[in-house]
Amino acid sequence: MAPAPARATLVVFDLDGTLLDTHSDLVESLNHTIAALGLEPVSYDDLTHLVGQGARVMIERACRLRGHPLEADALPPLVERFVAHYAGNMPGRTEPYPGLVAAMDRLSSAGYRLAVCTNKMESLALGLIDKLDLTQYFDAITGGDTFEYRKPDARHLTGTVDRVGGDIARTVMIGDSINDIAVAKNAGVPSIAVPFGYSDVPVSSLDPDQIIMHFDELTPELVERLLREFATKVAV
């Protein structure tokens, strides 16, 4: 019997701060939301401490930052207000980071498969990626509410890999923050960090396997090297 063909290498991207520069629209929708409580707006400098766990947590953190901790029953209408504003203004000023589309074309042309694993609500992630005409690049797009768990829980990433029909041993995770690097470690895959996103600490302190300063550096050769080095490290 002939051996089964090897599964294609899978490159999984975080969304906010990795694939897409969403900061202007996140700040705008967040300030629209907390204005309902009479709170002072937040700024881009605050964003790194607020994002990473989806809209619900972002609103909770923003209110706490402004000295207005929320009761549990106060949160659902604020989430609805945020989602309505954010979805209604897509894609706004959001755009792919420089070099991203060319990098995805390189990987796709080399036979790699691509996916998104984000803590953003799945509906918002799908809608935003579609509005930017990028949906065709991805074999799976999973959000913070796709499963019962989210990054940094390894099952968010492994569930994304399963949706693609991929192989966790041939998977690389790319992100900008602790949740992305941690989910890669928890799932046992190599990680690539980008420093231009929304991390509240230098990405070098998160101990990724590789840091790229620009998507021009994201090549099949880099991915294959990381997979080889990671496999060797795990085997030792």
PDB file of C-alpha atoms in Angstrom:
ATOM      1  CA  MET A   1       0.000   0.000   0.000  1.00  0.00           C
ATOM      2  CA  ALA A   2       1.326   3.421  -0.921  1.00  0.00           C
ATOM      3  CA  PRO A   3       1.968   5.788   2.021  1.00  0.00           C
ATOM      4  CA  ALA A   4      -0.671   8.433   2.694  1.00  0.00           C
ATOM      5  CA  PRO A   5       0.278  11.844   1.266  1.00  0.00           C
ATOM      6  CA  ALA A   6       1.703  14.284   3.790  1.00  0.00           C
ATOM      7  CA  ARG A   7      -0.701  16.965   4.934  1.00  0.00           C
ATOM      8  CA  ALA A   8       0.068  20.490   3.800  1.00  0.00           C
ATOM      9  CA  THR A   9       1.826  22.842   6.164  1.00  0.00           C
ATOM     10  CA  LEU A  10      -0.628  25.148   7.941  1.00  0.00           C
ATOM     11  CA  VAL A  11       0.154  28.732   8.908  1.00  0.00           C
ATOM     12  CA  VAL A  12      -2.299  30.131  11.470  1.00  0.00           C
ATOM     13  CA  PHE A  13      -2.608  33.876  12.015  1.00  0.00           C
ATOM     14  CA  ASP A  14      -4.009  35.931  14.838  1.00  0.00           C
ATOM     15  CA  LEU A  15      -6.223  38.748  13.513  1.00  0.00           C
ATOM     16  CA  ASP A  16      -6.105  42.071  15.416  1.00  0.00           C
ATOM     17  CA  GLY A  17      -2.577  43.438  15.508  1.00  0.00           C
ATOM     18  CA  THR A  18      -1.197  40.600  13.360  1.00  0.00           C
ATOM     19  CA  LEU A  19      -3.069  40.291  10.087  1.00  0.00           C
ATOM     20  CA  LEU A  20      -4.902  43.570  10.318  1.00  0.00           C
ATOM     21  CA  ASP A  21      -4.265  46.994  11.799  1.00  0.00           C
ATOM     22  CA  THR A  22      -7.634  47.425  13.483  1.00  0.00           C
ATOM     23  CA  HIS A  23      -6.681  49.883  16.204  1.00  0.00           C
ATOM     24  CA  SER A  24      -8.560  52.947  14.916  1.00  0.00           C
ATOM     25  CA  ASP A  25     -11.854  51.099  14.598  1.00  0.00           C
ATOM     26  CA  LEU A  26     -11.498  49.233  17.894  1.00  0.00           C
ATOM     27  CA  VAL A  27     -10.845  52.479  19.751  1.00  0.00           C
ATOM     28  CA  GLU A  28     -13.697  54.254  17.985  1.00  0.00           C
ATOM     29  CA  SER A  29     -16.241  51.509  18.747  1.00  0.00           C
ATOM     30  CA  LEU A  30     -15.009  51.103  22.307  1.00  0.00           C
ATOM     31  CA  ASN A  31     -15.331  54.829  22.974  1.00  0.00           C
ATOM     32  CA  HIS A  32     -18.792  54.828  21.400  1.00  0.00           C
ATOM     33  CA  THR A  33     -19.697  52.045  23.823  1.00  0.00           C
ATOM     34  CA  ILE A  34     -18.381  53.539  27.046  1.00  0.00           C
ATOM     35  CA  ALA A  35     -19.785  56.961  26.145  1.00  0.00           C
ATOM     36  CA  ALA A  36     -23.166  55.464  27.064  1.00  0.00           C
ATOM     37  CA  LEU A  37     -21.844  55.408  30.650  1.00  0.00           C
ATOM     38  CA  GLY A  38     -20.481  58.947  30.478  1.00  0.00           C
ATOM     39  CA  LEU A  39     -16.876  57.697  30.640  1.00  0.00           C
ATOM     40  CA  GLU A  40     -13.863  59.473  29.197  1.00  0.00           C
ATOM     41  CA  PRO A  41     -12.580  57.964  25.939  1.00  0.00           C
ATOM     42  CA  VAL A  42      -9.600  55.632  25.817  1.00  0.00           C
ATOM     43  CA  SER A  43      -6.630  56.118  23.504  1.00  0.00           C
ATOM     44  CA  TYR A  44      -4.406  53.955  21.328  1.00  0.00           C
ATOM     45  CA  ASP A  45      -1.880  53.849  24.176  1.00  0.00           C
ATOM     46  CA  ASP A  46      -4.537  52.187  26.350  1.00  0.00           C
ATOM     47  CA  LEU A  47      -5.403  49.623  23.687  1.00  0.00           C
ATOM     48  CA  THR A  48      -2.497  47.282  24.373  1.00  0.00           C
ATOM     49  CA  HIS A  49      -3.831  46.740  27.897  1.00  0.00           C
ATOM     50  CA  LEU A  50      -7.422  46.215  26.729  1.00  0.00           C
ATOM     51  CA  VAL A  51      -7.446  43.890  23.708  1.00  0.00           C
ATOM     52  CA  GLY A  52      -6.771  40.186  23.413  1.00  0.00           C
ATOM     53  CA  GLN A  53      -9.803  38.496  24.961  1.00  0.00           C
ATOM     54  CA  GLY A  54     -12.638  39.760  22.764  1.00  0.00           C
ATOM     55  CA  ALA A  55     -15.169  42.568  23.031  1.00  0.00           C
ATOM     56  CA  ARG A  56     -16.646  41.572  26.378  1.00  0.00           C
ATOM     57  CA  VAL A  57     -13.339  41.644  28.231  1.00  0.00           C
ATOM     58  CA  MET A  58     -12.195  44.760  26.371  1.00  0.00           C
ATOM     59  CA  ILE A  59     -15.278  46.667  27.561  1.00  0.00           C
ATOM     60  CA  GLU A  60     -14.841  45.399  31.128  1.00  0.00           C
ATOM     61  CA  ARG A  61     -11.199  46.476  31.152  1.00  0.00           C
ATOM     62  CA  ALA A  62     -11.972  49.903  29.664  1.00  0.00           C
ATOM     63  CA  CYS A  63     -14.636  50.564  32.288  1.00  0.00           C
ATOM     64  CA  ARG A  64     -12.325  49.444  35.067  1.00  0.00           C
ATOM     65  CA  LEU A  65      -9.590  51.671  33.635  1.00  0.00           C
ATOM     66  CA  ARG A  66     -11.993  54.596  33.903  1.00  0.00           C
ATOM     67  CA  GLY A  67     -12.906  53.733  37.490  1.00  0.00           C
ATOM     68  CA  HIS A  68     -16.287  52.245  36.626  1.00  0.00           C
ATOM     69  CA  PRO A  69     -16.280  48.472  37.287  1.00  0.00           C
ATOM     70  CA  LEU A  70     -19.339  46.800  35.818  1.00  0.00           C
ATOM     71  CA  GLU A  71     -21.979  44.617  37.380  1.00  0.00           C
ATOM     72  CA  ALA A  72     -22.564  41.421  35.408  1.00  0.00           C
ATOM     73  CA  ASP A  73     -26.004  42.484  34.170  1.00  0.00           C
ATOM     74  CA  ALA A  74     -24.645  45.778  32.817  1.00  0.00           C
ATOM     75  CA  LEU A  75     -22.341  44.120  30.322  1.00  0.00           C
ATOM     76  CA  PRO A  76     -24.652  42.479  27.710  1.00  0.00           C
ATOM     77  CA  PRO A  77     -26.215  45.742  26.440  1.00  0.00           C
ATOM     78  CA  LEU A  78     -22.756  47.306  26.197  1.00  0.00           C
ATOM     79  CA  VAL A  79     -21.490  44.351  24.178  1.00  0.00           C
ATOM     80  CA  GLU A  80     -24.502  44.724  21.879  1.00  0.00           C
ATOM     81  CA  ARG A  81     -23.762  48.432  21.492  1.00  0.00           C
ATOM     82  CA  PHE A  82     -20.118  47.698  20.647  1.00  0.00           C
ATOM     83  CA  VAL A  83     -20.925  44.934  18.145  1.00  0.00           C
ATOM     84  CA  ALA A  84     -23.590  47.017  16.398  1.00  0.00           C
ATOM     85  CA  HIS A  85     -21.230  49.974  15.992  1.00  0.00           C
ATOM     86  CA  TYR A  86     -18.216  47.904  14.983  1.00  0.00           C
ATOM     87  CA  ALA A  87     -20.095  45.712  12.496  1.00  0.00           C
ATOM     88  CA  GLY A  88     -21.985  48.665  11.082  1.00  0.00           C
ATOM     89  CA  ASN A  89     -18.794  50.528  10.232  1.00  0.00           C
ATOM     90  CA  MET A  90     -16.692  47.717   8.743  1.00  0.00           C
ATOM     91  CA  PRO A  91     -14.080  47.848   7.424  1.00  0.00           C
ATOM     92  CA  GLY A  92     -13.603  51.452   8.552  1.00  0.00           C
ATOM     93  CA  ARG A  93      -9.911  52.347   8.587  1.00  0.00           C
ATOM     94  CA  THR A  94      -8.774  48.775   9.123  1.00  0.00           C
ATOM     95  CA  GLU A  95      -6.239  47.477   6.619  1.00  0.00           C
ATOM     96  CA  PRO A  96      -3.790  44.607   6.220  1.00  0.00           C
ATOM     97  CA  TYR A  97      -0.303  45.237   7.520  1.00  0.00           C
ATOM     98  CA  PRO A  98       2.302  46.024   4.838  1.00  0.00           C
ATOM     99  CA  GLY A  99       3.482  42.972   2.956  1.00  0.00           C
ATOM    100  CA  LEU A 100       0.766  40.682   4.294  1.00  0.00           C
ATOM    101  CA  VAL A 101      -1.051  39.942   1.041  1.00  0.00           C
ATOM    102  CA  ALA A 102       2.204  39.273  -0.815  1.00  0.00           C
ATOM    103  CA  ALA A 103       3.290  36.936   1.997  1.00  0.00           C
ATOM    104  CA  MET A 104       0.013  35.005   1.858  1.00  0.00           C
ATOM    105  CA  ASP A 105       0.345  34.732  -1.908  1.00  0.00           C
ATOM    106  CA  ARG A 106       3.854  33.293  -1.467  1.00  0.00           C
ATOM    107  CA  LEU A 107       2.697  30.723   1.045  1.00  0.00           C
ATOM    108  CA  SER A 108      -0.397  29.752  -0.922  1.00  0.00           C
ATOM    109  CA  SER A 109       1.601  29.383  -4.139  1.00  0.00           C
ATOM    110  CA  ALA A 110       3.963  27.033  -2.288  1.00  0.00           C
ATOM    111  CA  GLY A 111       1.012  24.818  -1.326  1.00  0.00           C
ATOM    112  CA  TYR A 112       0.642  26.010   2.257  1.00  0.00           C
ATOM    113  CA  ARG A 113      -2.773  26.355   3.831  1.00  0.00           C
ATOM    114  CA  LEU A 114      -3.762  29.378   5.909  1.00  0.00           C
ATOM    115  CA  ALA A 115      -6.155  29.910   8.800  1.00  0.00           C
ATOM    116  CA  VAL A 116      -7.155  32.534  11.370  1.00  0.00           C
ATOM    117  CA  CYS A 117      -7.423  31.868  15.107  1.00  0.00           C
ATOM    118  CA  THR A 118      -8.628  34.971  16.947  1.00  0.00           C
ATOM    119  CA  ASN A 119     -10.343  35.818  20.222  1.00  0.00           C
ATOM    120  CA  LYS A 120     -12.515  38.294  18.309  1.00  0.00           C
ATOM    121  CA  MET A 121     -16.126  37.140  17.946  1.00  0.00           C
ATOM    122  CA  GLU A 122     -16.345  34.803  14.963  1.00  0.00           C
ATOM    123  CA  SER A 123     -19.076  36.848  13.258  1.00  0.00           C
ATOM    124  CA  LEU A 124     -16.996  40.022  13.490  1.00  0.00           C
ATOM    125  CA  ALA A 125     -13.872  38.258  12.252  1.00  0.00           C
ATOM    126  CA  LEU A 126     -15.697  36.706   9.303  1.00  0.00           C
ATOM    127  CA  GLY A 127     -17.394  39.971   8.398  1.00  0.00           C
ATOM    128  CA  LEU A 128     -14.233  42.039   8.595  1.00  0.00           C
ATOM    129  CA  ILE A 129     -12.113  39.611   6.581  1.00  0.00           C
ATOM    130  CA  ASP A 130     -14.860  39.406   3.968  1.00  0.00           C
ATOM    131  CA  LYS A 131     -15.176  43.196   3.722  1.00  0.00           C
ATOM    132  CA  LEU A 132     -11.442  43.376   3.029  1.00  0.00           C
ATOM    133  CA  ASP A 133     -11.770  40.689   0.304  1.00  0.00           C
ATOM    134  CA  LEU A 134      -9.378  38.310   2.071  1.00  0.00           C
ATOM    135  CA  THR A 135     -11.708  35.379   2.799  1.00  0.00           C
ATOM    136  CA  GLN A 136     -10.443  33.311  -0.120  1.00  0.00           C
ATOM    137  CA  TYR A 137      -7.031  32.966   1.512  1.00  0.00           C
ATOM    138  CA  PHE A 138      -8.248  31.005   4.536  1.00  0.00           C
ATOM    139  CA  ASP A 139      -9.372  27.408   4.959  1.00  0.00           C
ATOM    140  CA  ALA A 140     -10.745  28.171   8.431  1.00  0.00           C
ATOM    141  CA  ILE A 141     -11.519  31.264  10.507  1.00  0.00           C
ATOM    142  CA  THR A 142     -12.270  30.624  14.168  1.00  0.00           C
ATOM    143  CA  GLY A 143     -13.175  33.208  16.786  1.00  0.00           C
ATOM    144  CA  GLY A 144     -13.351  33.524  20.527  1.00  0.00           C
ATOM    145  CA  ASP A 145     -16.884  32.113  20.542  1.00  0.00           C
ATOM    146  CA  THR A 146     -16.380  29.354  17.948  1.00  0.00           C
ATOM    147  CA  PHE A 147     -15.546  26.788  20.620  1.00  0.00           C
ATOM    148  CA  GLU A 148     -16.087  26.596  24.372  1.00  0.00           C
ATOM    149  CA  TYR A 149     -12.485  27.721  24.858  1.00  0.00           C
ATOM    150  CA  ARG A 150     -10.255  30.423  23.466  1.00  0.00           C
ATOM    151  CA  LYS A 151      -6.588  31.341  23.285  1.00  0.00           C
ATOM    152  CA  PRO A 152      -4.367  30.678  25.155  1.00  0.00           C
ATOM    153  CA  ASP A 153      -6.189  27.361  25.611  1.00  0.00           C
ATOM    154  CA  ALA A 154      -4.482  24.936  23.226  1.00  0.00           C
ATOM    155  CA  ARG A 155      -7.854  23.579  22.097  1.00  0.00           C
ATOM    156  CA  HIS A 156      -8.654  26.813  20.285  1.00  0.00           C
ATOM    157  CA  LEU A 157      -5.628  26.304  18.048  1.00  0.00           C
ATOM    158  CA  THR A 158      -5.960  22.529  17.748  1.00  0.00           C
ATOM    159  CA  GLY A 159      -9.650  22.949  16.932  1.00  0.00           C
ATOM    160  CA  THR A 160      -8.717  25.388  14.169  1.00  0.00           C
ATOM    161  CA  VAL A 161      -6.199  22.880  12.803  1.00  0.00           C
ATOM    162  CA  ASP A 162      -8.858  20.169  12.864  1.00  0.00           C
ATOM    163  CA  ARG A 163     -11.275  22.348  10.897  1.00  0.00           C
ATOM    164  CA  VAL A 164      -8.675  22.664   8.155  1.00  0.00           C
ATOM    165  CA  GLY A 165      -7.904  18.967   8.258  1.00  0.00           C
ATOM    166  CA  GLY A 166      -4.334  19.904   9.077  1.00  0.00           C
ATOM    167  CA  ASP A 167      -1.533  18.311  11.056  1.00  0.00           C
ATOM    168  CA  ILE A 168      -0.518  19.939  14.328  1.00  0.00           C
ATOM    169  CA  ALA A 169       3.059  18.763  13.677  1.00  0.00           C
ATOM    170  CA  ARG A 170       3.075  20.820  10.457  1.00  0.00           C
ATOM    171  CA  THR A 171       1.547  23.971  11.962  1.00  0.00           C
ATOM    172  CA  VAL A 172       3.031  27.381  12.776  1.00  0.00           C
ATOM    173  CA  MET A 173       1.254  30.110  14.769  1.00  0.00           C
ATOM    174  CA  ILE A 174       1.800  33.822  14.062  1.00  0.00           C
ATOM    175  CA  GLY A 175       0.691  36.531  16.491  1.00  0.00           C
ATOM    176  CA  ASP A 176       1.441  39.765  18.273  1.00  0.00           C
ATOM    177  CA  SER A 177       0.676  39.082  21.945  1.00  0.00           C
ATOM    178  CA  ILE A 178       0.978  36.749  24.904  1.00  0.00           C
ATOM    179  CA  ASN A 179      -2.171  34.793  24.012  1.00  0.00           C
ATOM    180  CA  ASP A 180      -0.750  33.875  20.600  1.00  0.00           C
ATOM    181  CA  ILE A 181       2.670  32.799  21.805  1.00  0.00           C
ATOM    182  CA  ALA A 182       1.134  30.982  24.785  1.00  0.00           C
ATOM    183  CA  VAL A 183      -1.379  29.051  22.670  1.00  0.00           C
ATOM    184  CA  ALA A 184       1.469  27.943  20.393  1.00  0.00           C
ATOM    185  CA  LYS A 185       3.452  26.708  23.402  1.00  0.00           C
ATOM    186  CA  ASN A 186       0.395  25.008  24.866  1.00  0.00           C
ATOM    187  CA  ALA A 187      -0.376  23.251  21.576  1.00  0.00           C
ATOM    188  CA  GLY A 188       3.252  22.314  20.951  1.00  0.00           C
ATOM    189  CA  VAL A 189       3.826  24.281  17.750  1.00  0.00           C
ATOM    190  CA  PRO A 190       6.444  26.893  16.797  1.00  0.00           C
ATOM    191  CA  SER A 191       5.498  30.553  16.999  1.00  0.00           C
ATOM    192  CA  ILE A 192       6.337  33.672  15.029  1.00  0.00           C
ATOM    193  CA  ALA A 193       5.807  37.049  16.716  1.00  0.00           C
ATOM    194  CA  VAL A 194       5.295  40.413  15.050  1.00  0.00           C
ATOM    195  CA  PRO A 195       6.273  43.548  17.012  1.00  0.00           C
ATOM    196  CA  PHE A 196       3.900  45.997  15.348  1.00  0.00           C
ATOM    197  CA  GLY A 197       0.700  44.811  17.044  1.00  0.00           C
ATOM    198  CA  TYR A 198      -0.919  45.450  20.402  1.00  0.00           C
ATOM    199  CA  SER A 199       1.262  43.651  22.951  1.00  0.00           C
ATOM    200  CA  ASP A 200       1.693  45.533  26.221  1.00  0.00           C
ATOM    201  CA  VAL A 201       5.212  44.097  26.582  1.00  0.00           C
ATOM    202  CA  PRO A 202       8.034  43.678  24.054  1.00  0.00           C
ATOM    203  CA  VAL A 203       7.302  40.534  22.051  1.00  0.00           C
ATOM    204  CA  SER A 204      10.867  39.373  22.635  1.00  0.00           C
ATOM    205  CA  SER A 205       9.965  38.888  26.313  1.00  0.00           C
ATOM    206  CA  LEU A 206       7.289  36.360  25.297  1.00  0.00           C
ATOM    207  CA  ASP A 207       9.947  33.942  24.014  1.00  0.00           C
ATOM    208  CA  PRO A 208       8.592  33.258  20.521  1.00  0.00           C
ATOM    209  CA  ASP A 209      10.566  30.952  18.245  1.00  0.00           C
ATOM    210  CA  GLN A 210      11.007  33.763  15.711  1.00  0.00           C
ATOM    211  CA  ILE A 211      10.327  37.492  15.434  1.00  0.00           C
ATOM    212  CA  ILE A 212       9.723  39.092  12.051  1.00  0.00           C
ATOM    213  CA  MET A 213       9.759  42.852  11.658  1.00  0.00           C
ATOM    214  CA  HIS A 214       7.832  42.855   8.360  1.00  0.00           C
ATOM    215  CA  PHE A 215       5.784  40.345   6.425  1.00  0.00           C
ATOM    216  CA  ASP A 216       8.430  40.439   3.688  1.00  0.00           C
ATOM    217  CA  GLU A 217      10.311  38.051   5.987  1.00  0.00           C
ATOM    218  CA  LEU A 218       7.482  35.483   6.025  1.00  0.00           C
ATOM    219  CA  THR A 219       8.580  32.927   3.429  1.00  0.00           C
ATOM    220  CA  PRO A 220       8.169  29.168   2.955  1.00  0.00           C
ATOM    221  CA  GLU A 221      11.875  28.831   3.712  1.00  0.00           C
ATOM    222  CA  LEU A 222      11.417  30.501   7.115  1.00  0.00           C
ATOM    223  CA  VAL A 223       8.430  28.324   7.978  1.00  0.00           C
ATOM    224  CA  GLU A 224      10.241  25.120   7.020  1.00  0.00           C
ATOM    225  CA  ARG A 225      13.318  26.097   9.030  1.00  0.00           C
ATOM    226  CA  LEU A 226      11.198  26.771  12.096  1.00  0.00           C
ATOM    227  CA  LEU A 227       9.425  23.429  11.775  1.00  0.00           C
ATOM    228  CA  ARG A 228      12.745  21.581  11.466  1.00  0.00           C
ATOM    229  CA  GLU A 229      14.312  23.400  14.403  1.00  0.00           C
ATOM    230  CA  PHE A 230      11.233  22.945  16.564  1.00  0.00           C
ATOM    231  CA  ALA A 231      11.050  19.225  15.800  1.00  0.00           C
ATOM    232  CA  THR A 232      14.707  18.852  16.706  1.00  0.00           C
ATOM    233  CA  LYS A 233      14.244  20.772  19.960  1.00  0.00           C
ATOM    234  CA  VAL A 234      11.246  18.666  20.969  1.00  0.00           C
ATOM    235  CA  ALA A 235      13.100  15.451  20.180  1.00  0.00           C
ATOM    236  CA  VAL A 236      16.067  16.311  22.406  1.00  0.00           C
TER     237      VAL A 236
END
